[in-house]
Amino acid sequence: QVQLQESGPGLVMPSETLSLTCTVSGGSVRSDTHYWTWIRRPPGKGLEWIGDIHYTGIINYNPSLKSRATISVDTSKNHFSLELSSVTAADTAVYYCGSQTHLGFHDWGRGTLLTVSS
Amino acid sequence: QTVVTQEPFLSVSPGGTVTLTCGLSSGAVSASSYPSWYQQTPGQPPRTLIYSTNTRSSGVPDRFFGSVLGNKAALTITGAQTDDECDYYCILHLGSGLWVFGGGTRLTVL
């Protein structure tokens, strides 16, 4: 099992870009078998898959967010990141990062609450 | 757009058995959908219960069983405990790297 820890600003102004980072420990993002994923849970709603990345540069996005989301990986820092542009109140959620193989999702961070508000 | 369907609410008696299902708005769920199941209690991250249809994640008791029943994925919980009362989510792989969560099932144990 790897450990994952999200970090982010907590509060973002509407129309700005949110940036979150997930630091991986107990394993390397340079894993051939693992993808690294982001999901979120808005208040009162269910889980939503945002997208995932492999260290070789393969990236997949939820089509509903693809135009605004950018996922990247930094192998030197052993972390991966999510940027979401033009945020609105609908992007307020707890954001989780996780580890994934082709079989499914495995380990999760504890989550970070991101609020979009002026 | 394909929707992943789950029962919004289910209940089970303590010690009883309940089956949660995960379907597709169009088409059948199969092993190639790699159905997975997650448990989430308020304020906590998701806990992976089952992945790839029926593989239990480390530490998950064998009271939780994953399968494909008919054209849906299923999570069967036996010997239900009060701690099992929470939200359950399935996720399916729809191809081309796309994963979609179901809307979740709120399970009540009473």
JSON list of C-alpha atoms in Angstrom, two decimals:
[
{"chain": "A", "resi": 1, "resn": "GLN", "atom": "CA", "xyz": [0.00, 0.00, 0.00]},
{"chain": "A", "resi": 2, "resn": "VAL", "atom": "CA", "xyz": [1.13, 3.51, -0.72]},
{"chain": "A", "resi": 3, "resn": "GLN", "atom": "CA", "xyz": [0.24, 6.55, 1.31]},
{"chain": "A", "resi": 4, "resn": "LEU", "atom": "CA", "xyz": [-1.15, 9.62, -0.38]},
{"chain": "A", "resi": 5, "resn": "GLN", "atom": "CA", "xyz": [-1.59, 13.13, 0.97]},
{"chain": "A", "resi": 6, "resn": "GLU", "atom": "CA", "xyz": [-3.48, 15.90, -0.74]},
{"chain": "A", "resi": 7, "resn": "SER", "atom": "CA", "xyz": [-2.56, 19.54, -0.30]},
{"chain": "A", "resi": 8, "resn": "GLY", "atom": "CA", "xyz": [-4.30, 22.64, -1.56]},
{"chain": "A", "resi": 9, "resn": "PRO", "atom": "CA", "xyz": [-5.38, 26.18, -0.78]},
{"chain": "A", "resi": 10, "resn": "GLY", "atom": "CA", "xyz": [-8.72, 25.38, 0.86]},
{"chain": "A", "resi": 11, "resn": "LEU", "atom": "CA", "xyz": [-10.42, 28.42, -0.68]},
{"chain": "A", "resi": 12, "resn": "VAL", "atom": "CA", "xyz": [-10.46, 29.61, -4.28]},
{"chain": "A", "resi": 13, "resn": "MET", "atom": "CA", "xyz": [-12.21, 32.59, -5.84]},
{"chain": "A", "resi": 14, "resn": "PRO", "atom": "CA", "xyz": [-14.78, 31.99, -8.57]},
{"chain": "A", "resi": 15, "resn": "SER", "atom": "CA", "xyz": [-13.33, 31.99, -12.10]},
{"chain": "A", "resi": 16, "resn": "GLU", "atom": "CA", "xyz": [-9.83, 31.28, -10.81]},
{"chain": "A", "resi": 17, "resn": "THR", "atom": "CA", "xyz": [-7.81, 28.09, -11.20]},
{"chain": "A", "resi": 18, "resn": "LEU", "atom": "CA", "xyz": [-7.57, 25.60, -8.36]},
{"chain": "A", "resi": 19, "resn": "SER", "atom": "CA", "xyz": [-4.36, 23.66, -7.87]},
{"chain": "A", "resi": 20, "resn": "LEU", "atom": "CA", "xyz": [-4.02, 20.54, -5.79]},
{"chain": "A", "resi": 21, "resn": "THR", "atom": "CA", "xyz": [-1.05, 18.28, -5.20]},
{"chain": "A", "resi": 22, "resn": "CYS", "atom": "CA", "xyz": [-0.90, 14.68, -4.06]},
{"chain": "A", "resi": 23, "resn": "THR", "atom": "CA", "xyz": [2.32, 13.51, -2.46]},
{"chain": "A", "resi": 24, "resn": "VAL", "atom": "CA", "xyz": [3.02, 9.79, -2.68]},
{"chain": "A", "resi": 25, "resn": "SER", "atom": "CA", "xyz": [5.00, 7.92, -0.05]},
{"chain": "A", "resi": 26, "resn": "GLY", "atom": "CA", "xyz": [5.78, 4.25, 0.34]},
{"chain": "A", "resi": 27, "resn": "GLY", "atom": "CA", "xyz": [5.97, 3.92, -3.42]},
{"chain": "A", "resi": 28, "resn": "SER", "atom": "CA", "xyz": [7.05, 5.68, -6.59]},
{"chain": "A", "resi": 29, "resn": "VAL", "atom": "CA", "xyz": [4.96, 7.54, -9.11]},
{"chain": "A", "resi": 30, "resn": "ARG", "atom": "CA", "xyz": [7.32, 5.98, -11.66]},
{"chain": "A", "resi": 31, "resn": "SER", "atom": "CA", "xyz": [5.41, 2.73, -11.39]},
{"chain": "A", "resi": 32, "resn": "ASP", "atom": "CA", "xyz": [4.74, 0.85, -14.60]},
{"chain": "A", "resi": 33, "resn": "THR", "atom": "CA", "xyz": [1.61, -0.72, -13.14]},
{"chain": "A", "resi": 34, "resn": "HIS", "atom": "CA", "xyz": [0.02, 2.26, -11.42]},
{"chain": "A", "resi": 35, "resn": "TYR", "atom": "CA", "xyz": [-1.99, 5.21, -12.55]},
{"chain": "A", "resi": 36, "resn": "TRP", "atom": "CA", "xyz": [-2.61, 8.14, -10.24]},
{"chain": "A", "resi": 37, "resn": "THR", "atom": "CA", "xyz": [-6.12, 9.42, -9.98]},
{"chain": "A", "resi": 38, "resn": "TRP", "atom": "CA", "xyz": [-8.26, 12.29, -8.74]},
{"chain": "A", "resi": 39, "resn": "ILE", "atom": "CA", "xyz": [-11.87, 12.05, -7.61]},
{"chain": "A", "resi": 40, "resn": "ARG", "atom": "CA", "xyz": [-14.13, 14.44, -5.75]},
{"chain": "A", "resi": 41, "resn": "ARG", "atom": "CA", "xyz": [-17.28, 14.50, -3.68]},
{"chain": "A", "resi": 42, "resn": "PRO", "atom": "CA", "xyz": [-19.35, 17.69, -3.69]},
{"chain": "A", "resi": 43, "resn": "PRO", "atom": "CA", "xyz": [-21.40, 18.31, -0.54]},
{"chain": "A", "resi": 44, "resn": "GLY", "atom": "CA", "xyz": [-24.59, 16.28, -0.59]},
{"chain": "A", "resi": 45, "resn": "LYS", "atom": "CA", "xyz": [-23.62, 14.48, -3.78]},
{"chain": "A", "resi": 46, "resn": "GLY", "atom": "CA", "xyz": [-21.82, 11.33, -4.83]},
{"chain": "A", "resi": 47, "resn": "LEU", "atom": "CA", "xyz": [-18.31, 10.57, -5.94]},
{"chain": "A", "resi": 48, "resn": "GLU", "atom": "CA", "xyz": [-17.08, 11.81, -9.30]},
{"chain": "A", "resi": 49, "resn": "TRP", "atom": "CA", "xyz": [-14.01, 10.55, -11.15]},
{"chain": "A", "resi": 50, "resn": "ILE", "atom": "CA", "xyz": [-11.96, 13.46, -12.49]},
{"chain": "A", "resi": 51, "resn": "GLY", "atom": "CA", "xyz": [-9.12, 11.72, -14.28]},
{"chain": "A", "resi": 52, "resn": "ASP", "atom": "CA", "xyz": [-5.86, 9.85, -13.99]},
{"chain": "A", "resi": 53, "resn": "ILE", "atom": "CA", "xyz": [-2.26, 9.89, -15.18]},
{"chain": "A", "resi": 54, "resn": "HIS", "atom": "CA", "xyz": [0.56, 7.42, -15.80]},
{"chain": "A", "resi": 55, "resn": "TYR", "atom": "CA", "xyz": [4.11, 8.65, -15.35]},
{"chain": "A", "resi": 56, "resn": "THR", "atom": "CA", "xyz": [4.79, 7.99, -19.05]},
{"chain": "A", "resi": 57, "resn": "GLY", "atom": "CA", "xyz": [2.37, 10.77, -19.86]},
{"chain": "A", "resi": 58, "resn": "ILE", "atom": "CA", "xyz": [-0.83, 8.86, -20.54]},
{"chain": "A", "resi": 59, "resn": "ILE", "atom": "CA", "xyz": [-3.69, 10.94, -19.17]},
{"chain": "A", "resi": 60, "resn": "ASN", "atom": "CA", "xyz": [-7.42, 10.25, -19.08]},
{"chain": "A", "resi": 61, "resn": "TYR", "atom": "CA", "xyz": [-10.11, 12.76, -18.15]},
{"chain": "A", "resi": 62, "resn": "ASN", "atom": "CA", "xyz": [-13.79, 12.72, -17.32]},
{"chain": "A", "resi": 63, "resn": "PRO", "atom": "CA", "xyz": [-15.31, 14.20, -20.50]},
{"chain": "A", "resi": 64, "resn": "SER", "atom": "CA", "xyz": [-17.45, 16.55, -18.42]},
{"chain": "A", "resi": 65, "resn": "LEU", "atom": "CA", "xyz": [-14.30, 18.17, -16.97]},
{"chain": "A", "resi": 66, "resn": "LYS", "atom": "CA", "xyz": [-11.80, 17.63, -19.76]},
{"chain": "A", "resi": 67, "resn": "SER", "atom": "CA", "xyz": [-11.89, 21.20, -21.03]},
{"chain": "A", "resi": 68, "resn": "ARG", "atom": "CA", "xyz": [-11.01, 22.61, -17.59]},
{"chain": "A", "resi": 69, "resn": "ALA", "atom": "CA", "xyz": [-8.86, 19.92, -15.96]},
{"chain": "A", "resi": 70, "resn": "THR", "atom": "CA", "xyz": [-5.13, 19.36, -16.23]},
{"chain": "A", "resi": 71, "resn": "ILE", "atom": "CA", "xyz": [-3.40, 16.48, -14.45]},
{"chain": "A", "resi": 72, "resn": "SER", "atom": "CA", "xyz": [0.38, 16.31, -14.30]},
{"chain": "A", "resi": 73, "resn": "VAL", "atom": "CA", "xyz": [3.07, 14.27, -12.56]},
{"chain": "A", "resi": 74, "resn": "ASP", "atom": "CA", "xyz": [6.44, 15.32, -11.17]},
{"chain": "A", "resi": 75, "resn": "THR", "atom": "CA", "xyz": [8.64, 12.27, -10.80]},
{"chain": "A", "resi": 76, "resn": "SER", "atom": "CA", "xyz": [11.42, 14.25, -9.11]},
{"chain": "A", "resi": 77, "resn": "LYS", "atom": "CA", "xyz": [9.09, 15.21, -6.28]},
{"chain": "A", "resi": 78, "resn": "ASN", "atom": "CA", "xyz": [7.12, 11.95, -6.33]},
{"chain": "A", "resi": 79, "resn": "HIS", "atom": "CA", "xyz": [3.85, 13.79, -6.58]},
{"chain": "A", "resi": 80, "resn": "PHE", "atom": "CA", "xyz": [1.08, 14.48, -9.04]},
{"chain": "A", "resi": 81, "resn": "SER", "atom": "CA", "xyz": [-1.21, 17.44, -9.42]},
{"chain": "A", "resi": 82, "resn": "LEU", "atom": "CA", "xyz": [-4.61, 18.63, -10.54]},
{"chain": "A", "resi": 83, "resn": "GLU", "atom": "CA", "xyz": [-5.47, 22.02, -11.93]},
{"chain": "A", "resi": 84, "resn": "LEU", "atom": "CA", "xyz": [-9.07, 22.98, -12.61]},
{"chain": "A", "resi": 85, "resn": "SER", "atom": "CA", "xyz": [-9.69, 26.27, -14.36]},
{"chain": "A", "resi": 86, "resn": "SER", "atom": "CA", "xyz": [-12.63, 28.67, -14.31]},
{"chain": "A", "resi": 87, "resn": "VAL", "atom": "CA", "xyz": [-14.01, 27.25, -11.08]},
{"chain": "A", "resi": 88, "resn": "THR", "atom": "CA", "xyz": [-17.52, 27.90, -9.86]},
{"chain": "A", "resi": 89, "resn": "ALA", "atom": "CA", "xyz": [-19.40, 27.03, -6.69]},
{"chain": "A", "resi": 90, "resn": "ALA", "atom": "CA", "xyz": [-20.21, 23.69, -8.31]},
{"chain": "A", "resi": 91, "resn": "ASP", "atom": "CA", "xyz": [-16.55, 22.76, -7.96]},
{"chain": "A", "resi": 92, "resn": "THR", "atom": "CA", "xyz": [-16.72, 23.00, -4.18]},
{"chain": "A", "resi": 93, "resn": "ALA", "atom": "CA", "xyz": [-15.97, 19.49, -2.98]},
{"chain": "A", "resi": 94, "resn": "VAL", "atom": "CA", "xyz": [-13.68, 17.23, -1.02]},
{"chain": "A", "resi": 95, "resn": "TYR", "atom": "CA", "xyz": [-10.97, 16.20, -3.46]},
{"chain": "A", "resi": 96, "resn": "TYR", "atom": "CA", "xyz": [-9.24, 12.84, -3.08]},
{"chain": "A", "resi": 97, "resn": "CYS", "atom": "CA", "xyz": [-6.20, 11.47, -4.78]},
{"chain": "A", "resi": 98, "resn": "GLY", "atom": "CA", "xyz": [-5.69, 7.77, -5.22]},
{"chain": "A", "resi": 99, "resn": "SER", "atom": "CA", "xyz": [-3.65, 4.97, -6.70]},
{"chain": "A", "resi": 100, "resn": "GLN", "atom": "CA", "xyz": [-5.02, 2.82, -9.46]},
{"chain": "A", "resi": 101, "resn": "THR", "atom": "CA", "xyz": [-4.16, -0.14, -11.62]},
{"chain": "A", "resi": 102, "resn": "HIS", "atom": "CA", "xyz": [-6.03, -1.47, -14.61]},
{"chain": "A", "resi": 103, "resn": "LEU", "atom": "CA", "xyz": [-7.97, -3.63, -12.14]},
{"chain": "A", "resi": 104, "resn": "GLY", "atom": "CA", "xyz": [-9.35, -0.68, -10.22]},
{"chain": "A", "resi": 105, "resn": "PHE", "atom": "CA", "xyz": [-8.63, 1.84, -7.52]},
{"chain": "A", "resi": 106, "resn": "HIS", "atom": "CA", "xyz": [-6.72, 0.90, -4.41]},
{"chain": "A", "resi": 107, "resn": "ASP", "atom": "CA", "xyz": [-5.36, 3.44, -1.96]},
{"chain": "A", "resi": 108, "resn": "TRP", "atom": "CA", "xyz": [-6.76, 6.88, -1.14]},
{"chain": "A", "resi": 109, "resn": "GLY", "atom": "CA", "xyz": [-5.61, 10.04, 0.50]},
{"chain": "A", "resi": 110, "resn": "ARG", "atom": "CA", "xyz": [-7.63, 11.51, 3.34]},
{"chain": "A", "resi": 111, "resn": "GLY", "atom": "CA", "xyz": [-9.02, 14.24, 1.12]},
{"chain": "A", "resi": 112, "resn": "THR", "atom": "CA", "xyz": [-8.87, 18.00, 1.08]},
{"chain": "A", "resi": 113, "resn": "LEU", "atom": "CA", "xyz": [-11.86, 20.33, 1.16]},
{"chain": "A", "resi": 114, "resn": "LEU", "atom": "CA", "xyz": [-11.81, 22.96, -1.52]},
{"chain": "A", "resi": 115, "resn": "THR", "atom": "CA", "xyz": [-14.36, 25.76, -1.32]},
{"chain": "A", "resi": 116, "resn": "VAL", "atom": "CA", "xyz": [-15.07, 28.12, -4.19]},
{"chain": "A", "resi": 117, "resn": "SER", "atom": "CA", "xyz": [-16.30, 31.41, -2.81]},
{"chain": "A", "resi": 118, "resn": "SER", "atom": "CA", "xyz": [-15.68, 35.12, -3.03]},
{"chain": "B", "resi": 1, "resn": "GLN", "atom": "CA", "xyz": [-23.97, 9.41, -22.14]},
{"chain": "B", "resi": 2, "resn": "THR", "atom": "CA", "xyz": [-23.79, 6.13, -20.24]},
{"chain": "B", "resi": 3, "resn": "VAL", "atom": "CA", "xyz": [-25.04, 6.28, -16.66]},
{"chain": "B", "resi": 4, "resn": "VAL", "atom": "CA", "xyz": [-24.01, 3.85, -13.93]},
{"chain": "B", "resi": 5, "resn": "THR", "atom": "CA", "xyz": [-27.02, 2.95, -11.81]},
{"chain": "B", "resi": 6, "resn": "GLN", "atom": "CA", "xyz": [-27.26, 1.96, -8.15]},
{"chain": "B", "resi": 7, "resn": "GLU", "atom": "CA", "xyz": [-30.16, 1.64, -5.73]},
{"chain": "B", "resi": 8, "resn": "PRO", "atom": "CA", "xyz": [-30.33, 5.00, -3.91]},
{"chain": "B", "resi": 9, "resn": "PHE", "atom": "CA", "xyz": [-31.38, 3.45, -0.60]},
{"chain": "B", "resi": 10, "resn": "LEU", "atom": "CA", "xyz": [-31.38, -0.04, 0.86]},
{"chain": "B", "resi": 11, "resn": "SER", "atom": "CA", "xyz": [-31.87, -1.43, 4.33]},
{"chain": "B", "resi": 12, "resn": "VAL", "atom": "CA", "xyz": [-30.89, -4.63, 6.06]},
{"chain": "B", "resi": 13, "resn": "SER", "atom": "CA", "xyz": [-31.45, -6.10, 9.49]},
{"chain": "B", "resi": 14, "resn": "PRO", "atom": "CA", "xyz": [-28.49, -6.70, 11.77]},
{"chain": "B", "resi": 15, "resn": "GLY", "atom": "CA", "xyz": [-27.06, -10.11, 10.92]},
{"chain": "B", "resi": 16, "resn": "GLY", "atom": "CA", "xyz": [-28.91, -10.17, 7.62]},
{"chain": "B", "resi": 17, "resn": "THR", "atom": "CA", "xyz": [-27.78, -10.29, 4.01]},
{"chain": "B", "resi": 18, "resn": "VAL", "atom": "CA", "xyz": [-28.18, -7.56, 1.43]},
{"chain": "B", "resi": 19, "resn": "THR", "atom": "CA", "xyz": [-27.15, -7.27, -2.20]},
{"chain": "B", "resi": 20, "resn": "LEU", "atom": "CA", "xyz": [-26.31, -3.95, -3.82]},
{"chain": "B", "resi": 21, "resn": "THR", "atom": "CA", "xyz": [-26.23, -3.76, -7.59]},
{"chain": "B", "resi": 22, "resn": "CYS", "atom": "CA", "xyz": [-24.42, -1.68, -10.18]},
{"chain": "B", "resi": 23, "resn": "GLY", "atom": "CA", "xyz": [-25.77, -1.48, -13.70]},
{"chain": "B", "resi": 24, "resn": "LEU", "atom": "CA", "xyz": [-25.43, 0.42, -16.95]},
{"chain": "B", "resi": 25, "resn": "SER", "atom": "CA", "xyz": [-28.10, 2.57, -18.53]},
{"chain": "B", "resi": 26, "resn": "SER", "atom": "CA", "xyz": [-27.21, 0.85, -21.78]},
{"chain": "B", "resi": 27, "resn": "GLY", "atom": "CA", "xyz": [-25.61, -2.54, -21.99]},
{"chain": "B", "resi": 28, "resn": "ALA", "atom": "CA", "xyz": [-24.51, -5.17, -19.54]},
{"chain": "B", "resi": 29, "resn": "VAL", "atom": "CA", "xyz": [-21.80, -5.10, -16.90]},
{"chain": "B", "resi": 30, "resn": "SER", "atom": "CA", "xyz": [-19.14, -7.74, -17.36]},
{"chain": "B", "resi": 31, "resn": "ALA", "atom": "CA", "xyz": [-15.75, -8.56, -15.91]},
{"chain": "B", "resi": 32, "resn": "SER", "atom": "CA", "xyz": [-14.19, -6.33, -18.55]},
{"chain": "B", "resi": 33, "resn": "SER", "atom": "CA", "xyz": [-15.90, -3.39, -16.83]},
{"chain": "B", "resi": 34, "resn": "TYR", "atom": "CA", "xyz": [-13.62, -4.11, -13.84]},
{"chain": "B", "resi": 35, "resn": "PRO", "atom": "CA", "xyz": [-16.40, -3.31, -11.34]},
{"chain": "B", "resi": 36, "resn": "SER", "atom": "CA", "xyz": [-15.16, -2.03, -8.02]},
{"chain": "B", "resi": 37, "resn": "TRP", "atom": "CA", "xyz": [-16.92, -1.19, -4.78]},
{"chain": "B", "resi": 38, "resn": "TYR", "atom": "CA", "xyz": [-16.16, 1.47, -2.20]},
{"chain": "B", "resi": 39, "resn": "GLN", "atom": "CA", "xyz": [-17.50, 2.23, 1.23]},
{"chain": "B", "resi": 40, "resn": "GLN", "atom": "CA", "xyz": [-17.61, 5.76, 2.56]},
{"chain": "B", "resi": 41, "resn": "THR", "atom": "CA", "xyz": [-18.62, 7.03, 5.98]},
{"chain": "B", "resi": 42, "resn": "PRO", "atom": "CA", "xyz": [-19.12, 10.73, 6.68]},
{"chain": "B", "resi": 43, "resn": "GLY", "atom": "CA", "xyz": [-15.90, 12.68, 6.86]},
{"chain": "B", "resi": 44, "resn": "GLN", "atom": "CA", "xyz": [-13.79, 9.75, 5.81]},
{"chain": "B", "resi": 45, "resn": "PRO", "atom": "CA", "xyz": [-12.09, 8.89, 2.52]},
{"chain": "B", "resi": 46, "resn": "PRO", "atom": "CA", "xyz": [-13.44, 6.04, 0.43]},
{"chain": "B", "resi": 47, "resn": "ARG", "atom": "CA", "xyz": [-12.44, 2.57, 1.50]},
{"chain": "B", "resi": 48, "resn": "THR", "atom": "CA", "xyz": [-11.81, 0.11, -1.30]},
{"chain": "B", "resi": 49, "resn": "LEU", "atom": "CA", "xyz": [-13.77, -3.07, -0.65]},
{"chain": "B", "resi": 50, "resn": "ILE", "atom": "CA", "xyz": [-13.73, -4.96, -3.94]},
{"chain": "B", "resi": 51, "resn": "TYR", "atom": "CA", "xyz": [-11.94, -4.46, -7.25]},
{"chain": "B", "resi": 52, "resn": "SER", "atom": "CA", "xyz": [-11.94, -6.35, -10.52]},
{"chain": "B", "resi": 53, "resn": "THR", "atom": "CA", "xyz": [-15.39, -7.82, -9.83]},
{"chain": "B", "resi": 54, "resn": "ASN", "atom": "CA", "xyz": [-14.56, -10.02, -6.85]},
{"chain": "B", "resi": 55, "resn": "THR", "atom": "CA", "xyz": [-11.08, -9.33, -5.44]},
{"chain": "B", "resi": 56, "resn": "ARG", "atom": "CA", "xyz": [-11.27, -8.17, -1.84]},
{"chain": "B", "resi": 57, "resn": "SER", "atom": "CA", "xyz": [-8.91, -5.38, -0.89]},
{"chain": "B", "resi": 58, "resn": "SER", "atom": "CA", "xyz": [-6.45, -6.03, 1.91]},
{"chain": "B", "resi": 59, "resn": "GLY", "atom": "CA", "xyz": [-8.15, -6.32, 5.30]},
{"chain": "B", "resi": 60, "resn": "VAL", "atom": "CA", "xyz": [-11.69, -6.52, 3.95]},
{"chain": "B", "resi": 61, "resn": "PRO", "atom": "CA", "xyz": [-13.62, -9.32, 5.66]},
{"chain": "B", "resi": 62, "resn": "ASP", "atom": "CA", "xyz": [-15.13, -12.10, 3.61]},
{"chain": "B", "resi": 63, "resn": "ARG", "atom": "CA", "xyz": [-18.58, -10.85, 4.60]},
{"chain": "B", "resi": 64, "resn": "PHE", "atom": "CA", "xyz": [-18.21, -8.63, 1.54]},
{"chain": "B", "resi": 65, "resn": "PHE", "atom": "CA", "xyz": [-18.51, -10.50, -1.75]},
{"chain": "B", "resi": 66, "resn": "GLY", "atom": "CA", "xyz": [-18.39, -9.13, -5.26]},
{"chain": "B", "resi": 67, "resn": "SER", "atom": "CA", "xyz": [-19.88, -10.77, -8.32]},
{"chain": "B", "resi": 68, "resn": "VAL", "atom": "CA", "xyz": [-21.70, -10.24, -11.59]},
{"chain": "B", "resi": 69, "resn": "LEU", "atom": "CA", "xyz": [-25.38, -11.19, -11.38]},
{"chain": "B", "resi": 70, "resn": "GLY", "atom": "CA", "xyz": [-27.15, -11.18, -14.68]},
{"chain": "B", "resi": 71, "resn": "ASN", "atom": "CA", "xyz": [-26.22, -7.95, -16.40]},
{"chain": "B", "resi": 72, "resn": "LYS", "atom": "CA", "xyz": [-25.13, -6.09, -13.26]},
{"chain": "B", "resi": 73, "resn": "ALA", "atom": "CA", "xyz": [-22.26, -6.09, -10.83]},
{"chain": "B", "resi": 74, "resn": "ALA", "atom": "CA", "xyz": [-23.25, -6.94, -7.30]},
{"chain": "B", "resi": 75, "resn": "LEU", "atom": "CA", "xyz": [-21.91, -6.48, -3.78]},
{"chain": "B", "resi": 76, "resn": "THR", "atom": "CA", "xyz": [-23.34, -8.88, -1.24]},
{"chain": "B", "resi": 77, "resn": "ILE", "atom": "CA", "xyz": [-22.90, -8.19, 2.44]},
{"chain": "B", "resi": 78, "resn": "THR", "atom": "CA", "xyz": [-23.61, -11.03, 4.83]},
{"chain": "B", "resi": 79, "resn": "GLY", "atom": "CA", "xyz": [-23.90, -10.86, 8.60]},
{"chain": "B", "resi": 80, "resn": "ALA", "atom": "CA", "xyz": [-24.64, -7.13, 8.40]},
{"chain": "B", "resi": 81, "resn": "GLN", "atom": "CA", "xyz": [-23.28, -5.04, 11.26]},
{"chain": "B", "resi": 82, "resn": "THR", "atom": "CA", "xyz": [-24.18, -1.55, 12.42]},
{"chain": "B", "resi": 83, "resn": "ASP", "atom": "CA", "xyz": [-20.75, -0.39, 11.21]},
{"chain": "B", "resi": 84, "resn": "ASP", "atom": "CA", "xyz": [-21.84, -1.31, 7.68]},
{"chain": "B", "resi": 85, "resn": "GLU", "atom": "CA", "xyz": [-24.31, 1.59, 7.70]},
{"chain": "B", "resi": 86, "resn": "CYS", "atom": "CA", "xyz": [-22.84, 4.11, 5.26]},
{"chain": "B", "resi": 87, "resn": "ASP", "atom": "CA", "xyz": [-22.66, 4.95, 1.54]},
{"chain": "B", "resi": 88, "resn": "TYR", "atom": "CA", "xyz": [-21.51, 2.43, -1.04]},
{"chain": "B", "resi": 89, "resn": "TYR", "atom": "CA", "xyz": [-20.26, 3.34, -4.49]},
{"chain": "B", "resi": 90, "resn": "CYS", "atom": "CA", "xyz": [-19.45, 1.25, -7.50]},
{"chain": "B", "resi": 91, "resn": "ILE", "atom": "CA", "xyz": [-17.28, 2.32, -10.40]},
{"chain": "B", "resi": 92, "resn": "LEU", "atom": "CA", "xyz": [-17.06, 0.82, -13.86]},
{"chain": "B", "resi": 93, "resn": "HIS", "atom": "CA", "xyz": [-14.50, 1.09, -16.61]},
{"chain": "B", "resi": 94, "resn": "LEU", "atom": "CA", "xyz": [-16.29, 2.06, -19.81]},
{"chain": "B", "resi": 95, "resn": "GLY", "atom": "CA", "xyz": [-13.29, 1.74, -22.09]},
{"chain": "B", "resi": 96, "resn": "SER", "atom": "CA", "xyz": [-10.75, 4.20, -23.46]},
{"chain": "B", "resi": 97, "resn": "GLY", "atom": "CA", "xyz": [-9.54, 4.98, -19.97]},
{"chain": "B", "resi": 98, "resn": "LEU", "atom": "CA", "xyz": [-12.94, 6.27, -18.83]},
{"chain": "B", "resi": 99, "resn": "TRP", "atom": "CA", "xyz": [-14.22, 5.40, -15.35]},
{"chain": "B", "resi": 100, "resn": "VAL", "atom": "CA", "xyz": [-17.70, 6.30, -14.11]},
{"chain": "B", "resi": 101, "resn": "PHE", "atom": "CA", "xyz": [-19.05, 6.11, -10.57]},
{"chain": "B", "resi": 102, "resn": "GLY", "atom": "CA", "xyz": [-22.57, 5.09, -9.79]},
{"chain": "B", "resi": 103, "resn": "GLY", "atom": "CA", "xyz": [-24.72, 7.48, -7.80]},
{"chain": "B", "resi": 104, "resn": "GLY", "atom": "CA", "xyz": [-24.20, 5.54, -4.60]},
{"chain": "B", "resi": 105, "resn": "THR", "atom": "CA", "xyz": [-26.37, 3.47, -2.26]},
{"chain": "B", "resi": 106, "resn": "ARG", "atom": "CA", "xyz": [-27.08, 4.58, 1.28]},
{"chain": "B", "resi": 107, "resn": "LEU", "atom": "CA", "xyz": [-27.34, 1.44, 3.36]},
{"chain": "B", "resi": 108, "resn": "THR", "atom": "CA", "xyz": [-29.25, 1.45, 6.61]},
{"chain": "B", "resi": 109, "resn": "VAL", "atom": "CA", "xyz": [-28.82, -1.32, 9.15]},
{"chain": "B", "resi": 110, "resn": "LEU", "atom": "CA", "xyz": [-31.88, -1.56, 11.37]}
]
